[in-house]
Tab-separated table of C-alpha atoms and ligand atoms in Angstrom:
chain	number	residue	atom	x	y	z
M	14	UNK	CA	74.499	86.250	25.243
M	15	UNK	CA	75.439	88.157	28.404
M	16	UNK	CA	74.626	91.858	28.543
M	17	UNK	CA	77.579	94.253	28.922
M	18	UNK	CA	76.209	95.258	32.339
M	19	UNK	CA	76.201	91.652	33.571
M	20	UNK	CA	79.710	91.082	32.220
M	21	UNK	CA	80.912	94.162	34.131
M	22	UNK	CA	79.321	92.951	37.387
M	23	UNK	CA	80.837	89.499	36.922
M	24	UNK	CA	84.271	90.918	36.126
M	25	UNK	CA	84.113	93.077	39.277
M	26	UNK	CA	83.191	89.982	41.281
M	27	UNK	CA	86.089	87.974	39.854
M	28	UNK	CA	88.482	90.940	40.280
M	29	UNK	CA	87.530	91.134	43.964
M	30	UNK	CA	88.271	87.403	44.316
M	31	UNK	CA	91.310	87.446	42.023
M	32	UNK	CA	93.872	85.982	44.465
M	33	UNK	CA	91.618	82.943	44.916
M	34	UNK	CA	92.252	82.090	41.272
M	35	UNK	CA	96.064	82.317	41.388
M	36	UNK	CA	97.939	83.125	44.595
M	37	UNK	CA	100.880	84.303	42.425
M	38	UNK	CA	98.645	86.620	40.412
M	39	UNK	CA	101.047	89.555	40.793
M	40	UNK	CA	104.079	87.579	39.627
M	41	UNK	CA	103.228	87.649	35.916
M	42	UNK	CA	100.057	85.557	35.564
M	43	UNK	CA	98.382	85.922	32.159
M	44	UNK	CA	94.628	85.546	31.610
M	45	UNK	CA	92.257	86.393	28.811
M	46	UNK	CA	88.731	87.685	29.515
M	47	UNK	CA	87.219	84.168	29.566
M	48	UNK	CA	89.917	82.967	31.940
M	49	UNK	CA	88.398	85.066	34.735
M	50	UNK	CA	85.181	83.034	34.550
M	51	UNK	CA	86.551	79.612	33.866
M	52	UNK	CA	89.789	79.098	35.799
M	53	UNK	CA	89.372	76.739	38.768
M	54	UNK	CA	90.055	78.577	42.051
M	55	UNK	CA	93.498	77.563	43.297
M	56	UNK	CA	92.335	75.907	46.535
M	57	UNK	CA	89.934	73.669	44.618
M	58	UNK	CA	92.579	72.885	41.974
M	59	UNK	CA	95.034	71.946	44.767
M	60	UNK	CA	92.480	69.644	46.344
M	61	UNK	CA	91.702	67.885	43.052
M	62	UNK	CA	95.452	67.514	42.430
M	63	UNK	CA	95.852	65.932	45.882
M	64	UNK	CA	93.356	63.290	44.830
M	65	UNK	CA	94.638	62.721	41.313
M	66	UNK	CA	98.413	62.729	41.793
M	67	UNK	CA	98.732	59.272	43.303
M	68	UNK	CA	102.505	58.926	42.810
M	69	UNK	CA	105.524	60.893	41.615
M	70	UNK	CA	105.686	61.244	37.808
M	71	UNK	CA	102.175	59.872	37.285
M	72	UNK	CA	100.866	61.032	33.920
M	73	UNK	CA	97.732	63.180	33.801
M	74	UNK	CA	95.907	64.356	30.703
M	75	UNK	CA	94.171	67.729	31.163
M	76	UNK	CA	91.806	67.825	28.182
M	77	UNK	CA	90.481	71.404	28.452
M	78	UNK	CA	93.407	73.230	30.026
M	79	UNK	CA	92.296	76.845	29.646
M	80	UNK	CA	94.805	79.181	31.334
M	81	UNK	CA	96.302	76.287	33.278
M	82	UNK	CA	94.952	76.493	36.849
M	83	UNK	CA	94.584	72.713	37.191
M	84	UNK	CA	97.557	71.609	35.097
M	85	UNK	CA	99.872	73.744	37.269
M	86	UNK	CA	98.619	72.149	40.480
M	87	UNK	CA	99.022	68.624	39.045
M	88	UNK	CA	102.615	69.457	38.097
M	89	UNK	CA	103.341	71.063	41.474
M	90	UNK	CA	102.261	67.819	43.190
M	91	UNK	CA	104.714	65.835	41.037
M	92	UNK	CA	102.698	64.740	37.984
M	93	UNK	CA	103.780	64.901	34.349
M	94	UNK	CA	100.974	66.616	32.467
M	95	UNK	CA	99.702	66.667	28.883
M	96	UNK	CA	97.766	69.940	28.632
M	97	UNK	CA	95.373	70.203	25.667
M	98	UNK	CA	93.401	73.231	24.540
M	99	UNK	CA	91.830	74.333	21.293
M	100	UNK	CA	92.705	77.983	21.818
M	101	UNK	CA	96.356	79.004	21.242
M	102	UNK	CA	95.928	82.184	23.310
M	103	UNK	CA	94.712	80.188	26.315
M	104	UNK	CA	97.658	77.818	25.948
M	105	UNK	CA	100.066	80.745	25.725
M	106	UNK	CA	98.662	82.032	29.026
M	107	UNK	CA	98.886	78.528	30.527
M	108	UNK	CA	102.553	78.184	29.516
M	109	UNK	CA	103.413	81.586	31.005
M	110	UNK	CA	101.469	80.759	34.176
M	111	UNK	CA	103.276	77.425	34.502
M	112	UNK	CA	106.539	79.383	34.251
M	113	UNK	CA	105.440	81.645	37.106
M	114	UNK	CA	104.907	78.532	39.245
M	115	UNK	CA	108.189	76.966	38.043
M	116	UNK	CA	106.593	73.867	36.491
M	117	UNK	CA	106.656	74.531	32.731
M	118	UNK	CA	109.132	71.671	32.237
M	119	UNK	CA	106.649	69.157	33.641
M	120	UNK	CA	103.840	70.107	31.244
M	121	UNK	CA	103.579	69.267	27.540
M	122	UNK	CA	101.256	71.795	25.890
M	123	UNK	CA	99.240	70.537	22.929
M	124	UNK	CA	97.128	72.938	20.894
M	125	UNK	CA	94.218	71.158	19.254
M	126	UNK	CA	90.830	69.545	19.538
M	127	UNK	CA	90.602	66.961	22.332
M	128	UNK	CA	88.539	64.680	20.068
M	129	UNK	CA	91.320	64.549	17.481
M	130	UNK	CA	94.215	64.342	19.920
M	131	UNK	CA	92.485	61.651	21.993
M	132	UNK	CA	92.895	59.223	19.098
M	133	UNK	CA	96.679	59.389	19.303
M	134	UNK	CA	96.539	58.656	23.021
M	135	UNK	CA	94.420	55.551	22.351
M	136	UNK	CA	96.792	54.219	19.714
M	137	UNK	CA	99.785	52.105	20.679
M	138	UNK	CA	103.339	53.227	20.015
M	139	UNK	CA	105.108	51.523	17.082
M	140	UNK	CA	106.721	49.112	19.561
M	141	UNK	CA	103.253	48.041	20.691
M	142	UNK	CA	103.393	49.624	24.138
M	143	UNK	CA	100.279	51.746	24.761
M	144	UNK	CA	100.822	55.366	25.733
M	145	UNK	CA	100.247	55.309	29.430
M	146	UNK	CA	97.935	57.924	30.862
M	147	UNK	CA	97.227	57.365	34.554
M	148	UNK	CA	94.218	59.645	34.725
M	149	UNK	CA	92.262	62.305	32.888
M	150	UNK	CA	90.929	65.620	34.103
M	151	UNK	CA	87.907	66.954	32.227
M	152	UNK	CA	86.769	70.533	32.696
M	153	UNK	CA	84.832	71.219	29.490
M	154	UNK	CA	83.074	74.478	28.599
M	155	UNK	CA	79.944	74.800	30.718
M	156	UNK	CA	78.528	77.465	28.428
M	157	UNK	CA	79.256	80.467	30.701
M	158	UNK	CA	77.603	81.522	33.987
M	159	UNK	CA	74.084	80.904	32.561
M	160	UNK	CA	74.381	77.273	33.709
M	161	UNK	CA	73.002	78.368	37.085
M	162	UNK	CA	69.717	79.550	35.580
M	163	UNK	CA	68.434	75.987	35.346
M	164	UNK	CA	67.697	73.803	38.395
M	165	UNK	CA	69.571	70.880	36.827
M	166	UNK	CA	72.521	71.093	34.466
M	167	UNK	CA	72.411	68.362	31.833
M	168	UNK	CA	75.676	66.814	30.627
M	169	UNK	CA	74.425	67.341	27.090
M	170	UNK	CA	74.547	71.132	27.675
M	171	UNK	CA	78.350	71.129	27.656
M	172	UNK	CA	79.840	72.103	24.315
M	173	UNK	CA	81.072	69.634	23.115
M	174	UNK	CA	78.460	67.246	24.526
M	175	UNK	CA	79.432	65.981	27.996
M	176	UNK	CA	78.364	62.375	27.289
M	177	UNK	CA	80.556	62.251	24.167
M	178	UNK	CA	83.532	63.748	26.015
M	179	UNK	CA	83.325	61.014	28.647
M	180	UNK	CA	82.995	58.298	26.028
M	181	UNK	CA	86.153	59.487	24.267
M	182	UNK	CA	88.087	59.908	27.531
M	183	UNK	CA	87.214	56.506	28.956
M	184	UNK	CA	88.962	54.820	26.003
M	185	UNK	CA	92.232	56.409	27.149
M	186	UNK	CA	91.856	55.866	30.894
M	187	UNK	CA	88.959	54.952	33.165
M	188	UNK	CA	90.443	57.055	35.958
M	189	UNK	CA	88.611	60.275	35.315
M	190	UNK	CA	87.853	63.409	37.324
M	191	UNK	CA	84.998	65.349	35.753
M	192	UNK	CA	84.742	68.991	36.911
M	193	UNK	CA	81.234	70.320	36.350
M	194	UNK	CA	78.616	72.823	37.540
M	195	UNK	CA	77.340	72.197	41.064
M	196	UNK	CA	73.805	71.542	39.727
M	197	UNK	CA	74.858	68.766	37.294
M	198	UNK	CA	72.397	65.863	37.130
M	199	UNK	CA	73.534	63.137	39.577
M	200	UNK	CA	71.545	60.596	37.589
M	201	UNK	CA	73.563	61.353	34.468
M	202	UNK	CA	76.848	61.212	36.406
M	203	UNK	CA	75.830	57.752	37.664
M	204	UNK	CA	74.661	56.710	34.202
M	205	UNK	CA	78.087	57.324	32.616
M	206	UNK	CA	79.774	55.295	35.367
M	207	UNK	CA	78.329	52.321	33.442
M	208	UNK	CA	81.080	52.903	30.853
M	209	UNK	CA	83.777	52.022	33.407
M	210	UNK	CA	84.688	48.566	34.725
M	211	UNK	CA	83.937	49.400	38.365
M	212	UNK	CA	80.662	51.173	37.459
M	213	UNK	CA	81.252	53.460	40.435
M	214	UNK	CA	81.229	57.238	40.786
M	215	UNK	CA	82.018	59.484	43.706
M	216	UNK	CA	80.465	62.935	43.547
M	217	UNK	CA	82.214	65.618	45.554
M	218	UNK	CA	80.977	69.151	46.089
M	219	UNK	CA	83.762	71.714	45.944
M	220	UNK	CA	83.141	74.306	48.645
M	221	UNK	CA	84.919	77.643	48.946
M	222	UNK	CA	83.990	80.243	51.572
M	223	UNK	CA	80.951	78.184	52.613
M	224	UNK	CA	79.596	78.158	49.065
M	225	UNK	CA	79.395	75.176	46.737
M	226	UNK	CA	81.330	76.372	43.684
M	227	UNK	CA	81.286	73.246	41.524
M	228	UNK	CA	81.355	69.477	41.731
M	229	UNK	CA	83.907	66.878	40.778
M	230	UNK	CA	82.786	63.380	39.795
M	231	UNK	CA	85.529	60.757	40.223
M	232	UNK	CA	85.588	57.470	38.295
M	233	UNK	CA	87.781	54.350	38.140
M	234	UNK	CA	90.507	54.146	40.755
M	235	UNK	CA	90.014	57.827	41.647
M	236	UNK	CA	86.919	56.803	43.635
M	237	UNK	CA	88.107	56.820	47.244
M	238	UNK	CA	88.018	53.448	48.988
M	239	UNK	CA	86.125	54.859	51.964
J	3	ADP	P1	83.706	77.320	31.049
J	3	ADP	O1	82.362	77.183	30.404
J	3	ADP	O2	83.948	76.359	32.176
J	3	ADP	O3	84.040	78.736	31.367
J	3	ADP	P2	85.520	77.508	28.823
J	3	ADP	O4	84.560	78.074	27.853
J	3	ADP	O5	86.553	78.407	29.366
J	3	ADP	O6	84.766	76.773	30.006
J	3	ADP	O7	86.208	76.238	28.149
J	3	ADP	C1	87.246	75.539	28.752
J	3	ADP	C2	88.378	75.402	27.784
J	3	ADP	O8	88.111	74.355	26.876
J	3	ADP	C3	88.640	76.650	26.941
J	3	ADP	O9	89.981	77.041	27.171
J	3	ADP	C4	88.419	76.194	25.501
J	3	ADP	O10	89.349	76.772	24.583
J	3	ADP	C5	88.670	74.705	25.611
J	3	ADP	N1	88.011	73.876	24.603
J	3	ADP	C6	86.747	73.967	24.127
J	3	ADP	N2	86.480	72.972	23.251
J	3	ADP	C7	87.614	72.212	23.175
J	3	ADP	C8	87.980	71.029	22.459
J	3	ADP	N3	87.138	70.407	21.639
J	3	ADP	N4	89.227	70.534	22.640
J	3	ADP	C9	90.109	71.132	23.468
J	3	ADP	N5	89.824	72.253	24.178
J	3	ADP	C10	88.600	72.794	24.032
């Protein structure tokens, strides 16, 4: 549990850096308290979208949407997005934020548990054609800023468990971008690559202002050919 003093310091830090989260922050962006800590900074979200949106109208599943920082960037680059989140308040913020960026019509918001909703994405439609998801973006709860207190962040420390999340996701699409703390165990990221056909992973550090903010592990055809 974070002390009130630490929360205040962190909020001041995020307030100072607020335009890095959403460049249109003053145009009606909505965020709850948690959103300040968990939204992906816009430059990083844009970069991930550049890698994931491989063609116009490709379909991306954002499994832990939060207030929508990533989903908006996918839509802005031309993707159609399914945006899932357990928390209706977060999704309300995400919908409003998508409106601010003019992309709400490209995002389908689904309130619910990723584990439950994933099943319907695995099932075929009545006519036998599988629902086609080109790729999946996973940014699960890291458990707050305490993740940095340990030298190595274990996938099992995510809530829900990061191994389980990957296992569920890979049944829908093997093209996965996994957004995690910068100190996440590389061994574990390589280990889960064994669940994909190519068995490859590319681990990218996401740097902002000369600081590594997070990492993104790419799987399937999101691994760059170089
Ligand atoms: P972080 O630790 O990165 O700050 P959050 O705690 O903000 O992450 O969690 C990311 C988002 O995932 C939140 O918006 C939360 O509501 C959502 N979430 C958590 N569990 C699930 C789940 N099982 N299915 C869908 N969304 C979930």
